[in-house]
XYZ file of C-alpha atoms in Angstrom:
561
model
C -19.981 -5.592 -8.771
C -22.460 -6.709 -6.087
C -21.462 -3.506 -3.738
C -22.108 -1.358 -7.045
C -25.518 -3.077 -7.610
C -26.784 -2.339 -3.471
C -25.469 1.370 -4.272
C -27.426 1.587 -6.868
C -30.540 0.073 -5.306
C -30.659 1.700 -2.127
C -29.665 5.370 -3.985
C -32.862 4.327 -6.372
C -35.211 3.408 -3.617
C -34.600 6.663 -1.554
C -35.688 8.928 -4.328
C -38.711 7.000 -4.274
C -39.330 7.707 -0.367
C -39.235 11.612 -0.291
C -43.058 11.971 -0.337
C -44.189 13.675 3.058
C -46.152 12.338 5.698
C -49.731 13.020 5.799
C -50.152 14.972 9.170
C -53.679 15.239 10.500
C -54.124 17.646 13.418
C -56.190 17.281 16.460
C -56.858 19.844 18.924
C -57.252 19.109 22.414
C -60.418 20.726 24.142
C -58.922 21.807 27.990
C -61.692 22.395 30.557
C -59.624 24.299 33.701
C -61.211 22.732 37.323
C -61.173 25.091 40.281
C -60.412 23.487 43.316
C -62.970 22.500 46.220
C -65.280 20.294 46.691
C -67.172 17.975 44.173
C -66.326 20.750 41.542
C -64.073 17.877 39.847
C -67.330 15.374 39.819
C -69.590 18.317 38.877
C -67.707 19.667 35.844
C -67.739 16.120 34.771
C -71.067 14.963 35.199
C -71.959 18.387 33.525
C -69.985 17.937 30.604
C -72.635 16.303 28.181
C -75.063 17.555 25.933
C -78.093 15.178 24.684
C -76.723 12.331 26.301
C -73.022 12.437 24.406
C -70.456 13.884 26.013
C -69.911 17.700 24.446
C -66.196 17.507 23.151
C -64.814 14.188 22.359
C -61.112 15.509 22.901
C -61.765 17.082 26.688
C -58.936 17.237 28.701
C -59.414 18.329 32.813
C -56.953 20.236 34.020
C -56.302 20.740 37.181
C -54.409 23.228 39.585
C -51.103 22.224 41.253
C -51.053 23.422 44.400
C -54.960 22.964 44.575
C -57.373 20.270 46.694
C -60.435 18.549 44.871
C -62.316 16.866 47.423
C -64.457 14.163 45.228
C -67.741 12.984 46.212
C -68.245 9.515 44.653
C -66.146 7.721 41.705
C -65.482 9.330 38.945
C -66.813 7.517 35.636
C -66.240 7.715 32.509
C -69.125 10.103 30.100
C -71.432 7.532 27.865
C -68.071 5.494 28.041
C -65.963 8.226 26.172
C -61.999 8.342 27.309
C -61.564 10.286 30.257
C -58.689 12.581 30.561
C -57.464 14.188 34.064
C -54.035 16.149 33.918
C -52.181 18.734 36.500
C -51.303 22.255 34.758
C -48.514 22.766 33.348
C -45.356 24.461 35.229
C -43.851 24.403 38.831
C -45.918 23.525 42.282
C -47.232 20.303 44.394
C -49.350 18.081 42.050
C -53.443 18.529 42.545
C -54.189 16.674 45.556
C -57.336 14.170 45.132
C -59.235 13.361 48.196
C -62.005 10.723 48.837
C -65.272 12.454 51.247
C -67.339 10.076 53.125
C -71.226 10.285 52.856
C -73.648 10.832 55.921
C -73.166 7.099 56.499
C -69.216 7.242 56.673
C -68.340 5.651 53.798
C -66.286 7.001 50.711
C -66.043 5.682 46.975
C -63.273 4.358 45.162
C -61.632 7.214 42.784
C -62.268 5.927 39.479
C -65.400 3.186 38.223
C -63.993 2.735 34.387
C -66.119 1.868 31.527
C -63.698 3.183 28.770
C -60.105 4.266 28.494
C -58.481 6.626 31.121
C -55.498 8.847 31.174
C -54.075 10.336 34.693
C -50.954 12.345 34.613
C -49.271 14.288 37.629
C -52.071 14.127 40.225
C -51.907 12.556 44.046
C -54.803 10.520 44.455
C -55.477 9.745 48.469
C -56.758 6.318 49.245
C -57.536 8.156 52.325
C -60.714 9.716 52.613
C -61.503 13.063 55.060
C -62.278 11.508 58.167
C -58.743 9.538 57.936
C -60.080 6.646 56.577
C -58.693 4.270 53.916
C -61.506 3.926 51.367
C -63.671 0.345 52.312
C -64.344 -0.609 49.274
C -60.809 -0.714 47.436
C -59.456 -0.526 44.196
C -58.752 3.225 44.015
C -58.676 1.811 40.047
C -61.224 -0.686 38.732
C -61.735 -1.173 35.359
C -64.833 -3.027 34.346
C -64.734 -2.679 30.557
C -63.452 -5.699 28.186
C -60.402 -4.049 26.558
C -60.416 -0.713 27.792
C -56.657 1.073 28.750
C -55.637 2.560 31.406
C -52.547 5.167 31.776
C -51.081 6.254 34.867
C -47.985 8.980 34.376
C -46.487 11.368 37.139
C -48.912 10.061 39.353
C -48.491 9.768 43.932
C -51.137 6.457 44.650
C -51.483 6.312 48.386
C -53.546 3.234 50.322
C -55.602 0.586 49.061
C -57.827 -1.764 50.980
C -57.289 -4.074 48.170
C -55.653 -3.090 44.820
C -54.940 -0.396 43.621
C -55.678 -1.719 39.883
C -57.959 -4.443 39.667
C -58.516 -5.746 35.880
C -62.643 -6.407 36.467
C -62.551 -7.668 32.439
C -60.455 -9.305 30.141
C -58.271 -8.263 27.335
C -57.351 -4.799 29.046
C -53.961 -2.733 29.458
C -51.898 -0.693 32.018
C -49.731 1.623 31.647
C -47.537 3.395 34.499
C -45.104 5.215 34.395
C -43.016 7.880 36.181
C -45.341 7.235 39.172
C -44.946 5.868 42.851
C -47.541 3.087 44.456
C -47.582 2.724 48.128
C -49.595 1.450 51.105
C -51.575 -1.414 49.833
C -52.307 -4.032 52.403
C -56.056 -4.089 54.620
C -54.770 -5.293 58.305
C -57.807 -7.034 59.036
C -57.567 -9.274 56.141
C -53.601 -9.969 54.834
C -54.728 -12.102 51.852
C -55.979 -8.496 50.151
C -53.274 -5.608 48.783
C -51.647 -5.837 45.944
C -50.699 -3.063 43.532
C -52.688 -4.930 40.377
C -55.103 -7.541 40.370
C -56.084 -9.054 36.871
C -58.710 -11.470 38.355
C -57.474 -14.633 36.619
C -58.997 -13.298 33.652
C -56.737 -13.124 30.331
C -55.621 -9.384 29.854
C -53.481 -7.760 27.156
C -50.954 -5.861 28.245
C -49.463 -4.787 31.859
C -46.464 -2.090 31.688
C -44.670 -0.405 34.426
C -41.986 1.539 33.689
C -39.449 3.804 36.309
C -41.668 4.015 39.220
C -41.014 2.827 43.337
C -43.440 0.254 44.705
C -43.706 -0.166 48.010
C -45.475 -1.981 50.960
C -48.047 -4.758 49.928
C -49.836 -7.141 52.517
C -49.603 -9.703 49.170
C -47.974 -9.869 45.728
C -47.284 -6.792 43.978
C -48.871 -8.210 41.044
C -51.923 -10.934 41.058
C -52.483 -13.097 38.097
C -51.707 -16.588 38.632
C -54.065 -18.238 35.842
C -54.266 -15.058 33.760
C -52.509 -14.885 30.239
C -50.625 -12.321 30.047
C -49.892 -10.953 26.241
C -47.573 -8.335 27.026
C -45.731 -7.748 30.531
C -43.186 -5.214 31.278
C -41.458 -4.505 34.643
C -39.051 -1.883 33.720
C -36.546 0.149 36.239
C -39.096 -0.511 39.094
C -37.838 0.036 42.851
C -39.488 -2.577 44.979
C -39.514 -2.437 48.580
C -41.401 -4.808 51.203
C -43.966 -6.565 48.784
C -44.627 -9.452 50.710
C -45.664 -12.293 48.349
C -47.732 -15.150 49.330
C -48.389 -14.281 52.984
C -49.070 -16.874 55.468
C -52.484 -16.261 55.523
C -55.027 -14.604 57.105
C -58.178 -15.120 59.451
C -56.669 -17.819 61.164
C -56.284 -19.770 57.439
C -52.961 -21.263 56.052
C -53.082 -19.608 52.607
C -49.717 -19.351 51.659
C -49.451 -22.502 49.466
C -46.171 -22.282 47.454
C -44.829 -24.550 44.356
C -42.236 -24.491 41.873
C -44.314 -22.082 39.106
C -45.949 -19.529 41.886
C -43.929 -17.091 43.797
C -43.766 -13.244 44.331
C -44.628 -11.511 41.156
C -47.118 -13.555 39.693
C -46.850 -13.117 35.991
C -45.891 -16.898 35.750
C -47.920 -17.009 31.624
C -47.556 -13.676 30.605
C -45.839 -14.647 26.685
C -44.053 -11.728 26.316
C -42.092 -10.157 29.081
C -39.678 -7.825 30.090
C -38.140 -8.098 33.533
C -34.906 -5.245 33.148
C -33.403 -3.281 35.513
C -34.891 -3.391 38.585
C -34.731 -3.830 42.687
C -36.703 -6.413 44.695
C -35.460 -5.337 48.034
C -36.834 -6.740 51.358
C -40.045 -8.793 49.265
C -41.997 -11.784 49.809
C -40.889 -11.165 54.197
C -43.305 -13.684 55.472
C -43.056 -16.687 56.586
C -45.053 -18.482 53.961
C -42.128 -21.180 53.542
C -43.875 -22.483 56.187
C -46.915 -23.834 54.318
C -44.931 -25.563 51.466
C -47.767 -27.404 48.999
C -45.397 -30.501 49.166
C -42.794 -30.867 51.721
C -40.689 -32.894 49.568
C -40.247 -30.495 46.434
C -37.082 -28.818 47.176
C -37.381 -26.123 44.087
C -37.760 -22.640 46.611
C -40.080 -19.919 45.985
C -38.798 -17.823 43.659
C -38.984 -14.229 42.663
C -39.875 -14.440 39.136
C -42.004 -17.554 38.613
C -42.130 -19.392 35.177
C -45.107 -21.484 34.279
C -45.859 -22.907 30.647
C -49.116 -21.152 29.268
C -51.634 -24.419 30.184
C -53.327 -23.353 26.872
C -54.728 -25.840 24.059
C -51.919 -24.595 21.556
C -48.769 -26.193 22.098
C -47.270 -24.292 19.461
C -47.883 -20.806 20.938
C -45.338 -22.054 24.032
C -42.223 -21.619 21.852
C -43.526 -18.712 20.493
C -42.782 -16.620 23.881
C -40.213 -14.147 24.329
C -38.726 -13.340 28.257
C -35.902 -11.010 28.956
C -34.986 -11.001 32.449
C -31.956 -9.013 32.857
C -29.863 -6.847 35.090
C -32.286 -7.258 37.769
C -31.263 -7.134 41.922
C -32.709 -8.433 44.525
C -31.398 -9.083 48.263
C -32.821 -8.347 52.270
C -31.644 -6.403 55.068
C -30.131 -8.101 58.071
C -32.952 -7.622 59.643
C -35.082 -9.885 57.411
C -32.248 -12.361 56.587
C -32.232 -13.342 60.761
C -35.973 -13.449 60.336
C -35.369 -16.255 57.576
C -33.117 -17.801 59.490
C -34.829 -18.120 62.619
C -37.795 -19.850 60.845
C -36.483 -22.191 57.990
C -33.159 -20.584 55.760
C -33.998 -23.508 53.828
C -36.999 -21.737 52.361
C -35.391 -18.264 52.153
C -36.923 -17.182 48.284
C -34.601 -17.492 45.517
C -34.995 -15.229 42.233
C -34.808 -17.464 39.640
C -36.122 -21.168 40.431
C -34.949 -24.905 39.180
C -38.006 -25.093 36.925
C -37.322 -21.970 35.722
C -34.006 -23.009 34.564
C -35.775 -26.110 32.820
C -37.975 -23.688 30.439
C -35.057 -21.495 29.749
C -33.183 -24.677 28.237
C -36.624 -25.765 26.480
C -37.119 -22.146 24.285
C -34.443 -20.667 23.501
C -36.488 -17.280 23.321
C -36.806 -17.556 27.082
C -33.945 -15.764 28.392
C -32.297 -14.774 31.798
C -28.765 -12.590 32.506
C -26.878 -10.414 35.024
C -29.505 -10.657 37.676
C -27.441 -10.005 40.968
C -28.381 -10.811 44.896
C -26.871 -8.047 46.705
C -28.778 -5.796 49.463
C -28.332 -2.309 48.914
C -28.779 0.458 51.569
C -31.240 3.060 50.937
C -30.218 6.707 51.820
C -33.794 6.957 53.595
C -36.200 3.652 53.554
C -39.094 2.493 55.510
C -37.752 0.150 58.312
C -37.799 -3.243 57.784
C -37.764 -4.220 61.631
C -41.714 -3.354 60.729
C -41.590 -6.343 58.747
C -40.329 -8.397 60.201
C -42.432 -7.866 63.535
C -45.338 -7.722 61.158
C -43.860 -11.761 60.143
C -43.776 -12.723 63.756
C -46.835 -11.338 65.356
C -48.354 -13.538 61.811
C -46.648 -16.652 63.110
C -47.182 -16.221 67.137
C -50.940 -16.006 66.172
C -51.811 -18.626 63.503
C -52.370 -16.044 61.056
C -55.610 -14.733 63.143
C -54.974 -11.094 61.592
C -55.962 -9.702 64.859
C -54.141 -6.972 66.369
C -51.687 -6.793 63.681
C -48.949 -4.619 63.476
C -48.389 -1.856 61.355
C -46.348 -1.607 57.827
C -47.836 0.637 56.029
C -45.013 3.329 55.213
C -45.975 7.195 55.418
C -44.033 9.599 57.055
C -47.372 12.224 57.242
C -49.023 9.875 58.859
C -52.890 8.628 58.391
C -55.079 11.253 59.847
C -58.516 13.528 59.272
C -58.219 16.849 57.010
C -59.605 18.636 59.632
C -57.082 17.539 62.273
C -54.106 17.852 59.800
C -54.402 18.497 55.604
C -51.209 18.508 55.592
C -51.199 14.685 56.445
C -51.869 14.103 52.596
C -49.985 13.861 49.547
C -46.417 13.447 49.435
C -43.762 14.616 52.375
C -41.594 17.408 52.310
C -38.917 14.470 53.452
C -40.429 11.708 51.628
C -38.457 8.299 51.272
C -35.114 8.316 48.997
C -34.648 5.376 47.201
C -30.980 6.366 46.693
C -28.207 3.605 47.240
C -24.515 3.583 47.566
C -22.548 4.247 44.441
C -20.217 1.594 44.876
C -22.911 -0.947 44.404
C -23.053 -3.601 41.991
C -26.777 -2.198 41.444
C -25.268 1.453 40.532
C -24.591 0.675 37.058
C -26.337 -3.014 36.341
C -28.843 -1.052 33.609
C -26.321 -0.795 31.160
C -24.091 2.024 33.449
C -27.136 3.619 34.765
C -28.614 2.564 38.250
C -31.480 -0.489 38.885
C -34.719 0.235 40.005
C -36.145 4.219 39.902
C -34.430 6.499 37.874
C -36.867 9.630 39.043
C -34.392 9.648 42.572
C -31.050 9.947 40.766
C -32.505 12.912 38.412
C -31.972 10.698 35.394
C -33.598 10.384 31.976
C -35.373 7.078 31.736
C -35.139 6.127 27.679
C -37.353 3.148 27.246
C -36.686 0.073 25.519
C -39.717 -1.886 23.980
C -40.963 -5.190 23.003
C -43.593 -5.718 20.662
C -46.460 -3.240 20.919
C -45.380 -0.014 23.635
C -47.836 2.883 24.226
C -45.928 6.436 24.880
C -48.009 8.652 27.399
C -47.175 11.773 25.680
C -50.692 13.056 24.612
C -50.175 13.579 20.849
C -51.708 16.412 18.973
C -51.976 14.591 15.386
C -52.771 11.566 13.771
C -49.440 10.524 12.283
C -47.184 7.320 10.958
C -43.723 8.026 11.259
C -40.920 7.158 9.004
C -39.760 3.052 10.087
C -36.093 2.897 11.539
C -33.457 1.470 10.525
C -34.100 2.401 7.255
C -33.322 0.260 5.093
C -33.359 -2.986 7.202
C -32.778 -6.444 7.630
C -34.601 -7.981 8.830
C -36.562 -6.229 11.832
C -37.430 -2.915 11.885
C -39.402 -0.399 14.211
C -42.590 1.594 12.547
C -44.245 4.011 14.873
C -47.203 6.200 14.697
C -49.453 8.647 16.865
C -53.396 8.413 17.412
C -54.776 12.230 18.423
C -58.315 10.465 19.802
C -59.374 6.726 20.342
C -59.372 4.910 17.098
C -59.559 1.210 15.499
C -56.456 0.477 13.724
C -55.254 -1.689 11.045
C -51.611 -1.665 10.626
C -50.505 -3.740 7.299
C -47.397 -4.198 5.230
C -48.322 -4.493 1.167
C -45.452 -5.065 -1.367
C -45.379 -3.008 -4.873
C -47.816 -4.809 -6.514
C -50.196 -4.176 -3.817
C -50.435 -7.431 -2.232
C -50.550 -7.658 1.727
C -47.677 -9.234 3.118
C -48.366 -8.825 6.557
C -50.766 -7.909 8.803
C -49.043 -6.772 11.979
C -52.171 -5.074 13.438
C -55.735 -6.233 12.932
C -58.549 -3.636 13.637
C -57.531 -3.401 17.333
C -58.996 -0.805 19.337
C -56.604 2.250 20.582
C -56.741 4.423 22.566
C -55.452 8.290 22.109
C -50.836 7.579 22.412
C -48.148 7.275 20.969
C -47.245 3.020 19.638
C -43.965 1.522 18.454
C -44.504 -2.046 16.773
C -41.576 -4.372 15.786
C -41.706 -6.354 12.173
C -39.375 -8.951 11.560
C -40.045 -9.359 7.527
C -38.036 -12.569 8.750
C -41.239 -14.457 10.214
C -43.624 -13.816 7.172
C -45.696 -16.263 5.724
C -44.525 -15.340 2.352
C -40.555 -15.302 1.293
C -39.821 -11.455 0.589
C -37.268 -10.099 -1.752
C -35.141 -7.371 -1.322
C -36.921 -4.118 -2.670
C -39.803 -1.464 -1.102
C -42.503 -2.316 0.213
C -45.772 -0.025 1.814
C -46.817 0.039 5.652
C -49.578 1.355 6.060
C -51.847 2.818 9.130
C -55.677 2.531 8.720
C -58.217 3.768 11.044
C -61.933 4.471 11.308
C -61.066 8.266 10.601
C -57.881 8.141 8.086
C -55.035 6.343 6.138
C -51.789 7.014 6.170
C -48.844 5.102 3.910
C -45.482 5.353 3.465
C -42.790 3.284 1.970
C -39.794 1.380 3.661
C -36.583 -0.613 2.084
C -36.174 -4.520 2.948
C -32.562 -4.789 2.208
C -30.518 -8.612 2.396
């Protein structure tokens, strides 16, 4: 009888949800950039018209195969979202060179004051004379809340950091990309790949891309809140952690809650399916903050938020799973030859404590086991790097060189060809018989981009998609009907506020899963539990429904128990 009853309810409610979507098209405006110099600043610059920029929905496109030399940063118009994309088709990506000025100096790439999208470009930290740009941070973003997307994208050298979060409340997104070469060998305590500044930030996502060589952590943000952090299918290679120091200066203080990535209060993270190979190589075990704490530096450092809501603590959710991590020979006799007591762990004592305090805190299948790259940067480098650190007290004189480039640092005139990616450029490839080869769920840790393999991401909470939409839309929820979480996703054509609410049939708000947030241009997926209401909810249909400063869009959806 009760079988016949949910037949007849669901077969009821589906009738009721075959109303179409309201689709609201957007067309992109393209503007097509030559190659050569400054022509990539100029059209920009140019593009206005009584002080507003002169299309809203520009997109610059740019010529694989082609050079744009730039001539100072590149800024957002009146603080409208920049967009800067390769053509479409077959050839090297657009090459993006740095010049220095009659005084020698060059500019960092981009100076944001709104949201930026970058996909399939090689941006040169390197500027013509063969110089890594001074003043670092080939990305800083100085706007509260403003997003920044990185997709396809070859980052080469940084002084400093390659991101640096200059506000609070902002996002990254990368994806698809590859990070190298961020370390200044005057001064070890700088390179990193992002830097939020110890100021609170929103979201921080990378997603199947290779990291390599840092002259610090890979990620900096050791009193930062983090809302949202995802490190997903990452390759890591030779990101040293807290280094010894620098300028003759101990720095490397270590405890039980800091360690190599620092993302130690992000509240929601993802840490899935990826490779820490040869990281934190230094010898900061050295410069332990108490000699009698035997809880090792680890990998992935745990910390409880510090924040004046004591409640919000067991409201966190961690996944770290089917990660590997492990060192070469070469940098396991390094650790020994110091202090093996000291040699970094992954996982730490006091991170085992919060896992058994909230239960949403969660850690599996993460493996130590050193896997041999079919073509890596040598760690000897590293390890000579380590020692030359020690033998001099951390003076950062004379130091010796890790940065990883098989072209080579040198001027455009004496060789362009010394920029951009390799012909034989670095395989992350491992062996096949390694534990690592089919950790992520049968498919390989770390990169997928090597092994010519789909990457199909897997979300928590809010997730941006860097496809470029072409309408507003707000898609049909799945599973359909549920019980109790389901996923509801929808597509902004141009930077909007949204409002994203759930109203039952009598037109009362049940939930307000999004609240007048700012968005950028992308494609979102956001997760309801109807489980975690404020108000008990029945079985029956209820509205979600998108809201923006430019249209509303409803549909309907089933709660089924």
């Amino acid at each position: 009888m009760k079988n016949n009853f949910y037949f007849l309810l669901v077969s009821a409610l589906l009738v009721l949800l075959l109303s179409n979507n309201k689709i609201y098209s957007q067309v992109w405006d393209y503007l097509d950039i030559e190659p050569g110099y400054e022509t990539l600043n100029l059209a920009i610059e140019n593009d206005t018209l009584n002080g507003a920029p002169i299309s809203m929905n520009r997109v610059y496109r740019l010529q694989r195969n082609g050079m744009y030399l730039y001539n100072g940063s590149i800024k957002n118009n009146f603080g409208a979202t920049i967009r800067i994309v390769a053509n479409e088709g077959n050839g090297a990506l657009p090459l993006i060179i740095p010049v220095a000025d009659q005084t020698g100096a060059s500019r960092r790439f981009f100076l944001g004051s709104g949201d930026a999208y970058f996909e399939n470009l090689a941006i040169s930290g390197v500027d013509n004379l063969g110089n890594v740009v001074a003043e670092g941070n080939m990305f800083r973003l100085n706007k509260a809340g403003m997003k920044l997307h990185i997709t396809g994208c070859f980052l080469d050298y940084d002084l400093q950091s390659f991101i640096r979060m200059n506000a609070a409340g902002q996002s990254v997104f990368v994806l698809n990309s590859l990070l190298r070469n961020s370390i200044n060998p005057v001064s070890t305590g700088n390179g990193r790949f992002v830097d939020t500044r110890g100021l609170n930030q929103d979201t921080i996502s990378f997603r199947n891309s290779t990291c390599y060589v840092t002259g610090q952590n890979p990620i900096r943000s050791t009193s930062s809140l983090i809302n949202v952090l995802v490190f997903d299918h990452i390759t890591f290679w030779g990101s040293n952690g807290i280094n010894g120091g620098n300028n003759g200066v101990a720095t490397g203080t270590i405890s039980k809650t800091t360690g190599v990535v620092q993302i130690q209060r992000a509240i929601d993270a993802q840490v899935t399916n990826n490779l820490f190979i040869d990281c934190s190589f230094e010898d900061s075990r050295r410069y332990a903050s108490n000699p009698d704490d035997t809880i090792k530096v680890p990998m992935i450092p745990i910390d409880s938020l510090r924040t004046d809501d004591p409640a919000l603590e067991g409201q966190r959710n961690w996944n770290i799973k089917n990660n590997v991590y492990g060192w070469s020979p070469a940098l396991n006799a390094w650790f020994s030859y110091t202090d093996s007591s000291y040699t970094p762990v992954f996982l730490n004592e006091h991170a085992d404590l919060m896992f058994s305090l909230y239960p949403t805190m969660k850690a599996s299948n993460n493996v130590k086991e050193f896997v041999n790259f079919t073509d890596a940067p040598n760690p000897e480098t590293l390890v000579v790097f380590s020692m030359h650190k020690r033998a001099t007290n951390n003076s950062d004189v004379d130091n010796p060189v890790i940065t990883a480039d098989k072209n080579g640092k040198k001027s455009l005139e004496e060789d362009p060809a010394s920029f951009g990616p390799a012909v034989n450029e670095f395989d992350f490839r491992y062996n096949t018989n390694s534990i690592a080869y089919t950790i992520a769920d049968g498919k390989p840790a770390g990169d997928l981009n090597p092994w010519g393999l789909e990457y199909i991401p897997t979300s928590i909470k809010e997730e941006f998609n860097n496809e470029i939409p072409t309408d507003f839309s707000l898609s049909q929820n799945y599973p359909n009907p549920f019980n109790p979480t389901t996923n509801i996703q929808y597509s902004l054509s141009s930077d909007s506020r949204v409002t994203l609410s759930v109203f039952n049939m009598l037109g009362q708000e049940v939930a307000r899963l999004i609240d007048n947030k700012d968005h950028s241009a992308g494609k979102y997926t956001v997760t309801w539990n109807a489980a975690t209401s404020s108000k008990s909810l029945a079985s029956g249909i209820y509205i979600y429904q998108l809201k923006t400063d430019k249209i509303t869009i409803s549909n309907k959806m089933i709660l089924l128990k």
